[in-house]
Short mmCIF file of C-alpha atoms in Angstrom, two decimals:
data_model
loop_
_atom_site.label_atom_id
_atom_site.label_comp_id
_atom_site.label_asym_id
_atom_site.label_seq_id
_atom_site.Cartn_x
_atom_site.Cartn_y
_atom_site.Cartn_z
CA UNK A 27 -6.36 7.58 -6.30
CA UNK A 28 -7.33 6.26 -9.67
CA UNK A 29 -3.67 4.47 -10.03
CA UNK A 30 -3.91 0.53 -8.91
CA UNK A 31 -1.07 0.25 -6.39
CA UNK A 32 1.36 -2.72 -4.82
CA UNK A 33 3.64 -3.29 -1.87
CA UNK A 34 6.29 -5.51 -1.77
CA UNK A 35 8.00 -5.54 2.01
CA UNK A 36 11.67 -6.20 2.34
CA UNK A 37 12.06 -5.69 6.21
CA UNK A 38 9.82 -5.16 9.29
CA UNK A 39 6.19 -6.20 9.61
CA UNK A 40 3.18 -4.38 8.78
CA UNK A 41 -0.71 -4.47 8.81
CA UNK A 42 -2.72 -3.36 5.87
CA UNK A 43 -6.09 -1.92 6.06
CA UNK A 44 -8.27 -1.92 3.76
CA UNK A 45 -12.45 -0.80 3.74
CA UNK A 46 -14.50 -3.76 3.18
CA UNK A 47 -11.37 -6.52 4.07
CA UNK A 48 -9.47 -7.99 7.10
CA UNK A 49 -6.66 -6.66 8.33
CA UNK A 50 -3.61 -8.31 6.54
CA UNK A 51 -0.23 -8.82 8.50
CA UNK A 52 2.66 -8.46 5.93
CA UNK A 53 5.97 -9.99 6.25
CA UNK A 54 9.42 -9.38 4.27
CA UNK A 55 8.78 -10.99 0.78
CA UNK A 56 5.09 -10.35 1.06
CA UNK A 57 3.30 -8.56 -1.99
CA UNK A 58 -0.15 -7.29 -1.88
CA UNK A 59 -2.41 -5.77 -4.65
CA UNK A 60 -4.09 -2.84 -4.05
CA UNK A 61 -7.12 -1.93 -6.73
CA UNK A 62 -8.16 1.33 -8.21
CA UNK A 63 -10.05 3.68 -5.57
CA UNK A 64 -9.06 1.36 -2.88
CA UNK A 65 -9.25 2.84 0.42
CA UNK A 66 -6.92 1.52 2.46
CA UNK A 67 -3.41 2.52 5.27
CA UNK A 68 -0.30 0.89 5.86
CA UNK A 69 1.21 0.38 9.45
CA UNK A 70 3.93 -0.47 10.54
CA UNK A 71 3.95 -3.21 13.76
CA UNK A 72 6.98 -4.02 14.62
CA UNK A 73 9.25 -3.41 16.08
CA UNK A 74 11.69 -2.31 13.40
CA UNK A 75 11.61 0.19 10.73
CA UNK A 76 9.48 -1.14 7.76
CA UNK A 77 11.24 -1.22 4.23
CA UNK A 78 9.03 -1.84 1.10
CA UNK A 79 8.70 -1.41 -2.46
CA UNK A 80 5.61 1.25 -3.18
CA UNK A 81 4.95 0.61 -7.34
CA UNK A 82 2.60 2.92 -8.99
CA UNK A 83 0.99 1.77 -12.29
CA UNK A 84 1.88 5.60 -13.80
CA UNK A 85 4.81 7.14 -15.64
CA UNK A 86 4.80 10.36 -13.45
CA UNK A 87 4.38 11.08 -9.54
CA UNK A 88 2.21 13.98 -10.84
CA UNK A 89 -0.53 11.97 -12.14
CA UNK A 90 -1.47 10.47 -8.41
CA UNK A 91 -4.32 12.28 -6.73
CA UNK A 92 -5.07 11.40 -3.40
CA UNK A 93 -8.80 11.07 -2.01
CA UNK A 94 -8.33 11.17 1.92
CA UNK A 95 -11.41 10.69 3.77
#
């Protein structure tokens, strides 16, 4: 998607993905920038149900096209 995206985790544990990167372990309080055309996943591995701010840089949920490959 052409919006720039971030995550900011407020319980559990995750991994991100991301083409190109490591994999990043998140932890509550964590925030993580994710650029325009980014492909990347989020997944959750704990234990626990994950909790986290998802912030899109749009004024409307229609405006976010997704490009799955």
């Amino acid at each position: 998607h052409a919006q720039q995206e971030n995550y900011y985790i407020l319980t559990g544990r995750a991994q991100l993905l991301a083409v190109g990167e490591k994999e990043k372990n998140l932890n509550p309080c964590d925030t993580v920038y994710i650029p325009q055309y980014s492909l990347h996943r989020l997944k959750n591995v704990g234990n626990a149900p994950l909790e986290l701010l998802w912030i899109f840089r749009t004024d409307s949920w229609s405006k976010i096209d997704y490009l799955y490959k």
